[in-house]
Coordinates of C-alpha atoms in Angstrom, one line a residue:
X27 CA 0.0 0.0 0.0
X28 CA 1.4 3.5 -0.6
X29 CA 2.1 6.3 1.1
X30 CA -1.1 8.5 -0.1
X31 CA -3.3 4.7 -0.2
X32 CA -2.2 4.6 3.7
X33 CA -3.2 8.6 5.0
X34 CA -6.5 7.8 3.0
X35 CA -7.6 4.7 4.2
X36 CA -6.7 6.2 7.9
X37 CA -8.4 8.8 7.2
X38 CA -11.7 7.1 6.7
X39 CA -11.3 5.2 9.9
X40 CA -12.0 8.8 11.6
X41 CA -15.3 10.0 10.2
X42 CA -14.2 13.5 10.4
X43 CA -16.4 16.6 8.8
X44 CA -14.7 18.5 6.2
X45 CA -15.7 21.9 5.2
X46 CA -14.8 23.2 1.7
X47 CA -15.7 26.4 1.1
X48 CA -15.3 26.4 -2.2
X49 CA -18.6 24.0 -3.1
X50 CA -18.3 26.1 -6.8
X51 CA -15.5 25.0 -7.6
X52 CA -15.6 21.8 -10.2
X53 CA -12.5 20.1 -9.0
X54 CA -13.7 19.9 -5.3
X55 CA -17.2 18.9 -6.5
X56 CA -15.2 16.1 -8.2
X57 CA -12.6 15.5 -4.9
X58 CA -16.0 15.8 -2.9
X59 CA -17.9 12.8 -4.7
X60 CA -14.9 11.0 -4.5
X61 CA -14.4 11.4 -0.7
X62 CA -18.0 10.6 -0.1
X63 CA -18.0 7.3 -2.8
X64 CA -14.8 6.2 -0.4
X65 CA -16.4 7.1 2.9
X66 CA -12.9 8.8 3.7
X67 CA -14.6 11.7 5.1
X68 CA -17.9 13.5 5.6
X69 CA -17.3 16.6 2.7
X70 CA -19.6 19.9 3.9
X71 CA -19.8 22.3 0.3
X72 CA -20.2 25.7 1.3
X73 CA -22.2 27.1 -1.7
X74 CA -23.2 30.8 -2.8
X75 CA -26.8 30.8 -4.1
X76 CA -29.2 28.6 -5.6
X77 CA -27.5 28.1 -9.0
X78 CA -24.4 26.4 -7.2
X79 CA -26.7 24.7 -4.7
X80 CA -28.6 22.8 -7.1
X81 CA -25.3 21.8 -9.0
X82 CA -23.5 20.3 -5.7
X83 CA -27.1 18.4 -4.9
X84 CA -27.2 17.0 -8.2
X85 CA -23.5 16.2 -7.5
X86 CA -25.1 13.8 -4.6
X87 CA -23.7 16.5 -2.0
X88 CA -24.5 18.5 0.8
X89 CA -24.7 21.8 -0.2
X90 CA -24.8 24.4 3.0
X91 CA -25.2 28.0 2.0
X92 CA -22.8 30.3 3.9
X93 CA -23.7 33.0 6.0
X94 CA -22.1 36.2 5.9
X95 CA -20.1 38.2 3.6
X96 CA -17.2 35.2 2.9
X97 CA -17.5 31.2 2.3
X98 CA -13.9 31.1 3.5
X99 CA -14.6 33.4 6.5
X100 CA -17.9 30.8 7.4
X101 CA -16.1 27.7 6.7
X102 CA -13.0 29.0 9.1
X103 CA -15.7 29.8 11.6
X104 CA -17.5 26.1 11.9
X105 CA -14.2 24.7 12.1
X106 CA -13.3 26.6 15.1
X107 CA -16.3 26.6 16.5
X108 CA -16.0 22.5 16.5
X109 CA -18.7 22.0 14.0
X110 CA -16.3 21.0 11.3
X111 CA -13.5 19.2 12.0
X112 CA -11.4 20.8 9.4
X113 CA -11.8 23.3 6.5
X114 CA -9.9 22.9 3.0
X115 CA -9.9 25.8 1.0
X116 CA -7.2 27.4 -1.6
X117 CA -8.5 26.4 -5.5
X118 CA -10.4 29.7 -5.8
X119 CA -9.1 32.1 -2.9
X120 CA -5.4 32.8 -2.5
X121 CA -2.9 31.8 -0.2
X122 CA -3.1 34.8 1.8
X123 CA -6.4 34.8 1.6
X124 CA -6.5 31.8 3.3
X125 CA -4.1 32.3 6.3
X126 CA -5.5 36.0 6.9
X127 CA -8.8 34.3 7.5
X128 CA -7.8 31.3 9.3
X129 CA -5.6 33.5 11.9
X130 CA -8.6 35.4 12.1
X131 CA -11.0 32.6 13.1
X132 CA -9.2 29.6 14.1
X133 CA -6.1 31.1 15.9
X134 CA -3.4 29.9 16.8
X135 CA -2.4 26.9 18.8
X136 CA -1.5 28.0 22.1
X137 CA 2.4 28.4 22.9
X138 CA 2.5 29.0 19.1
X139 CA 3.4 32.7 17.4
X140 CA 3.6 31.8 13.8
X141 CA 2.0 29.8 11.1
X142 CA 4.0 27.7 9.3
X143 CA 3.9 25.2 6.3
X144 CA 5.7 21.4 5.3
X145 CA 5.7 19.4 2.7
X146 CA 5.5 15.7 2.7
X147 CA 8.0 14.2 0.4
X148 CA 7.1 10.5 -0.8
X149 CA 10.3 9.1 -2.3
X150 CA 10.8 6.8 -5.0
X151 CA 11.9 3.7 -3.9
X152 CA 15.2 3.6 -6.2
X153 CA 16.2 5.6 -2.8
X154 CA 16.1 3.0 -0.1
X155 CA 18.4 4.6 1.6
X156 CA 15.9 7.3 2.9
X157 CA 12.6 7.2 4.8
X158 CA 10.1 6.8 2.3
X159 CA 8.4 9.9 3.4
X160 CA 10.4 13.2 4.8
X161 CA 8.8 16.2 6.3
X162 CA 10.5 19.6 4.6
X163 CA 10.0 22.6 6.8
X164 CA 8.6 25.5 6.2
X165 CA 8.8 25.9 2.3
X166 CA 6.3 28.3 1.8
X167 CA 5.2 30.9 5.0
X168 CA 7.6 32.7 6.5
X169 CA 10.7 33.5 4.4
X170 CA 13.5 34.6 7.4
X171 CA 12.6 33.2 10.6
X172 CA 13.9 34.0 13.4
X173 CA 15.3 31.1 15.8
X174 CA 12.0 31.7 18.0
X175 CA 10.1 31.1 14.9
X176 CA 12.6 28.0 13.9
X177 CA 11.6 26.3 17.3
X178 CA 7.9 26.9 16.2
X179 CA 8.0 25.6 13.3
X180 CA 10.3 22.1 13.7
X181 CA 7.9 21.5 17.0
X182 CA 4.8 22.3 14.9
X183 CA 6.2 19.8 12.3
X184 CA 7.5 17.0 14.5
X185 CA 3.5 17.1 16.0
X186 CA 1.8 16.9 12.5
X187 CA 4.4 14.2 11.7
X188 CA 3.1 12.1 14.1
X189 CA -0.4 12.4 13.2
X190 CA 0.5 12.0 9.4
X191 CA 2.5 9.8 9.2
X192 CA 2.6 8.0 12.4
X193 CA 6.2 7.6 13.5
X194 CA 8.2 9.3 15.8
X195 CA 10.3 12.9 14.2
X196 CA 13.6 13.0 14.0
X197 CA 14.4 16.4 13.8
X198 CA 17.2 18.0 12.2
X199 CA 18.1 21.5 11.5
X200 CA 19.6 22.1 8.3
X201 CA 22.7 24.3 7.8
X202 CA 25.8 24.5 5.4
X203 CA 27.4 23.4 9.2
X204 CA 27.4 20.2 10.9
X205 CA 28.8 20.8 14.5
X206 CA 30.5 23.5 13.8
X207 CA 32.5 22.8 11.0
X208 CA 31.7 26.3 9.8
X209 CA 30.7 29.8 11.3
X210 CA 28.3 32.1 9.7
X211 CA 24.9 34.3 11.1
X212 CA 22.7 31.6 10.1
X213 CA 24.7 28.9 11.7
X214 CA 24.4 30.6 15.3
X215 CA 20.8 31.3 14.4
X216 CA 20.3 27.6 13.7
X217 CA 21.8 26.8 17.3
X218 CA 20.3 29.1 18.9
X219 CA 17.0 27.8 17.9
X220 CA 18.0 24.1 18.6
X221 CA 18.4 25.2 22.4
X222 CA 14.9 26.6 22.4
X223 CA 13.6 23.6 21.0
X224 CA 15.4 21.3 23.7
X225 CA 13.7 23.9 26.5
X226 CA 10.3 24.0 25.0
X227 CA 10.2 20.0 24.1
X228 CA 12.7 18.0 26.0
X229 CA 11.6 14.6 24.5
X230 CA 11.5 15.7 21.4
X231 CA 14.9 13.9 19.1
X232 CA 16.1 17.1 17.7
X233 CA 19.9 18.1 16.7
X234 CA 21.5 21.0 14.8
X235 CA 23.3 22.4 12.9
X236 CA 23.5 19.3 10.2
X237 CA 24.1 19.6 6.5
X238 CA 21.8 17.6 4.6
X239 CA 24.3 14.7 3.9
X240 CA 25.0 13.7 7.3
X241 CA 21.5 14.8 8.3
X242 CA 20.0 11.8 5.8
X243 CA 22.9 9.1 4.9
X244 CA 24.4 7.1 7.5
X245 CA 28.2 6.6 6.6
X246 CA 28.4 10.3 5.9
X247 CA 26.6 11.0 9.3
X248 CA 29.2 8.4 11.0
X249 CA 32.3 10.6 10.5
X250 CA 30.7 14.1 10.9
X251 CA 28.7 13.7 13.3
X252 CA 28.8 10.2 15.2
X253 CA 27.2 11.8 18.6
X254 CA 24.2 13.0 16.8
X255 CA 21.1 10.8 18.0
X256 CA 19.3 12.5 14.9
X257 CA 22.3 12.3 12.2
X258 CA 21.8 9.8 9.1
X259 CA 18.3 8.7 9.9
X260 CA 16.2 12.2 10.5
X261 CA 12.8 12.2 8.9
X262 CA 12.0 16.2 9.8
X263 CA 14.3 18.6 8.0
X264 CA 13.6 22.3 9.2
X265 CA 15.4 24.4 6.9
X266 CA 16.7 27.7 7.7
X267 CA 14.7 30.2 5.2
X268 CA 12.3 30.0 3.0
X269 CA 14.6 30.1 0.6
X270 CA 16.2 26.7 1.2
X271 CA 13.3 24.8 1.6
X272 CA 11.8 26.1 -1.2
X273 CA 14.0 25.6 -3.3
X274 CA 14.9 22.2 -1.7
X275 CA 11.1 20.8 -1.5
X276 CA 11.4 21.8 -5.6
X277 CA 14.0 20.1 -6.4
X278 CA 13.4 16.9 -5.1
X279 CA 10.4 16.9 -7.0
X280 CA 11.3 17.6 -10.0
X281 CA 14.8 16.1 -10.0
X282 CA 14.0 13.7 -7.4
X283 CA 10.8 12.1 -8.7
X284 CA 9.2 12.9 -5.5
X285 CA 5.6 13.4 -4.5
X286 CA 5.0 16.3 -2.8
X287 CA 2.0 16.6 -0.7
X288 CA 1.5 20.1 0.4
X289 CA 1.7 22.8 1.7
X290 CA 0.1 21.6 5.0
X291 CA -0.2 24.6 7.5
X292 CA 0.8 23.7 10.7
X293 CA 0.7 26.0 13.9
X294 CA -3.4 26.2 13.7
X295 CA -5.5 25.5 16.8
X296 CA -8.0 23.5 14.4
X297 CA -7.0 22.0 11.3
X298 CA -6.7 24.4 8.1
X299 CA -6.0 23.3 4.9
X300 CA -4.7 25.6 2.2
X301 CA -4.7 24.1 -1.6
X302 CA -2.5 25.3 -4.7
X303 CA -5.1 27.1 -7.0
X304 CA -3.8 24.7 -9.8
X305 CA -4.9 21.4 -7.5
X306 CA -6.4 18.9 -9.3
X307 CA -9.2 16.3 -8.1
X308 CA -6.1 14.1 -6.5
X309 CA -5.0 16.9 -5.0
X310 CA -7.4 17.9 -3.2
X311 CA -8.6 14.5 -2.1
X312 CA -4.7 13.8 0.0
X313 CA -4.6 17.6 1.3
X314 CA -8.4 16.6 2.7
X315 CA -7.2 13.4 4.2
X316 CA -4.0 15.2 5.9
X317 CA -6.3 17.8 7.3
X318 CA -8.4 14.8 8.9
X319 CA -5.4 13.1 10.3
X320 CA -4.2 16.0 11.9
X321 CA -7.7 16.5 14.1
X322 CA -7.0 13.7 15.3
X323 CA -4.8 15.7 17.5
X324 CA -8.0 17.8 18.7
X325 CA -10.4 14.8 19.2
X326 CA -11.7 16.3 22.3
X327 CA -12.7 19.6 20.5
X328 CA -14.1 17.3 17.6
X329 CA -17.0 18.1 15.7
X330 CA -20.2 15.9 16.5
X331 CA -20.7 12.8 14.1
X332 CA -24.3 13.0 12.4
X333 CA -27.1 10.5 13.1

C-alpha cells in the first residue's frame, strides 16, 4: 500500500467533517464525490446561491449555504467553533487569503506565534536509503525566521508528523554546518533555535546544525557527526529560510521524482487546509485526508458525528 493509499484509508477510519468552502468550484465537486463514494470523510460544500446549490445536490452532496459576507470566513468559523473538524480551501481564494482568514478565526495553537507550512515528500523507492516519506519545513510561509520562529515551526512539524504519518520525528536543523564545522549568522541562528527547541520540548529527538548529507545518509553521518542521536536517519528537515526549503522541496520533485503533498499549514489551533489554486481532483482529495489526520490531535474539540 502506498504512502497516499495509507493517509487515506486512515483517514476514513476517523469519520471527520470537512468543510470546503469552495462547493463552486468543479474540482472539489469532483474531490468531494470522491471522498463521499470512499467514505474517507464527511465533505460539507459551502455554496453561494441557488445556481451552485442545485449543482452540488445534483453532485449527490450537501450543499450548506454560507452565512455572511465570505464562504472562507464561514467555513473557518465552523471549524473553530467544532462544527467541522477541518476546512480545505485554496482552489479559488489565495494563499493569503486563506491564512488572513484562518488567523482570524481559528487562531493559533496555544504556545504558538507563527504559522507555518511542510511538505511531505514520498520518495521513489530507487532511494532506499531514505525514509520513504520526509517532512521539509517551512517551504512556503515565513521567508526569514527568526530562531523563535525556527523552534515553532520544527515543534509544529514533529507534531503533525506524528499524526500523518505516524512515527516518531527526527528532527534535524539544516545548515551548510554540521557541528560547527563552519561559522556564519545563520549557523548561530540555527543553534540558537536548537536550544529553544530542547527547552520547550525535551523529549523531542532534535539536533542541529547538520548539513543535509549527514542529516540523511548514515556513513556520511558516522564521521561528521557520530554523537548525533538524529544524524543519518532524521525524517523532519527544518530548513533555515524559505529560501532553502523552497528551493529544496522543488527540487526533489522535480529532479527527485518525489511526490510532494502540500503545503500543510501547521501552527493552527484546528486543522486548516490551504490548496494550490492549480490542485487537481487528486489533490485535493490527499490535502483533505492530511487535514483529517491532523484533528486527530484535537479529538476532544471534535465536531459531533451525524445521526
Amino acid at each position: 500500500m502506498t504512502f497516499v493509499e495509507q493517509i487515506r484509508q486512515r483517514a476514513s477510519e476517523l469519520e471527520r467533517r470537512i468543510v470546503f468552502p469552495e462547493g463552486g468550484d468543479e474540482r472539489v465537486v469532483a474531490a468531494a464525490r470522491e471522498i463521499v463514494r470512499t467514505g474517507m470523510a464527511n465533505p460539507l460544500l459551502l455554496v453561494d446561491g441557488e445556481r451552485q446549490a442545485t449543482s452540488v445536490r445534483l453532485a449527490g452532496l450537501p450543499a450548506i449555504p454560507f452565512e455572511g459576507d465570505s464562504a472562507l470566513e464561514f467555513g473557518h468559523r465552523l471549524v473553530a467553533a467544532g462544527e467541522a473538524d477541518a476546512c480545505v480551501a485554496g482552489a479559488v481564494y489565495t494563499s493569503s487569503d486563506v491564512l488572513r482568514s484562518a488567523i482570524r478565526n481559528v487562531g493559533l495553537a496555544p504556545g504558538v506565534k507563527v504559522v507555518s507550512s511542510a511538505f511531505y515528500m514520498v520518495l521513489q523507492p530507487r532511494m532506499p536509503a531514505l525514509n520513504e516519506v520526509l517532512t521539509f519545513t517551512d517551504c512556503a510561509v515565513i521567508p526569514y525566521p527568526t530562531a523563535e520562529n525556527l523552534a515553532d515551526i520544527a515543534i509544529a512539524a514533529a507534531a503533525d508528523r506524528r499524526l500523518i504519518v505516524g512515527d516518531e520525528p527526527r528532527v534535524a536543523l539544516l545548515s551548510f554546518s554540521t557541528h560547527g564545522s563552519a561559522k556564519g549568522q545563520s549557523v548561530e541562528l540555527v543553534k540558537t533555535a536548537l536550544t529553544l527547541i530542547r527547552e520547550r520540548a525535551p523529549d523531542l529527538v532534535v539536533d542541529g546544525e547538520l548539513q543535509g548529507d549527514a542529516a540523511l545518509v548514515p556513513t556520511v553521518s558516522a564521521r561528521k557527526s557520530p554523537s548525533s542521536p538524529v544524524a543519518g536517519r532524521a525524517n523532519v528537515l527544518v530548513f533555515p529560510s524559505l529560501d532553502a526549503g523552497n528551493i529544496a522541496y522543488k527540487l526533489v520533485q522535480r529532479v527527485g521524482g518525489a511526490l510532494a503533498l502540500g503545503p500543510i499549514l501547521q501552527g493552527f489551533a484546528r486543522p486548516v487546509a490551504d490548496l494550490s489554486r492549480g490542485a487537481d481532483r487528486d489533490d485535493i482529495i490527499n490535502v483533505a485526508a492530511i487535514a483529517a489526520l491532523q484533528s486527530a490531535g484535537h479529538a476532544e474539540n471534535r465536531a459531533p458525528r451525524a445521526s
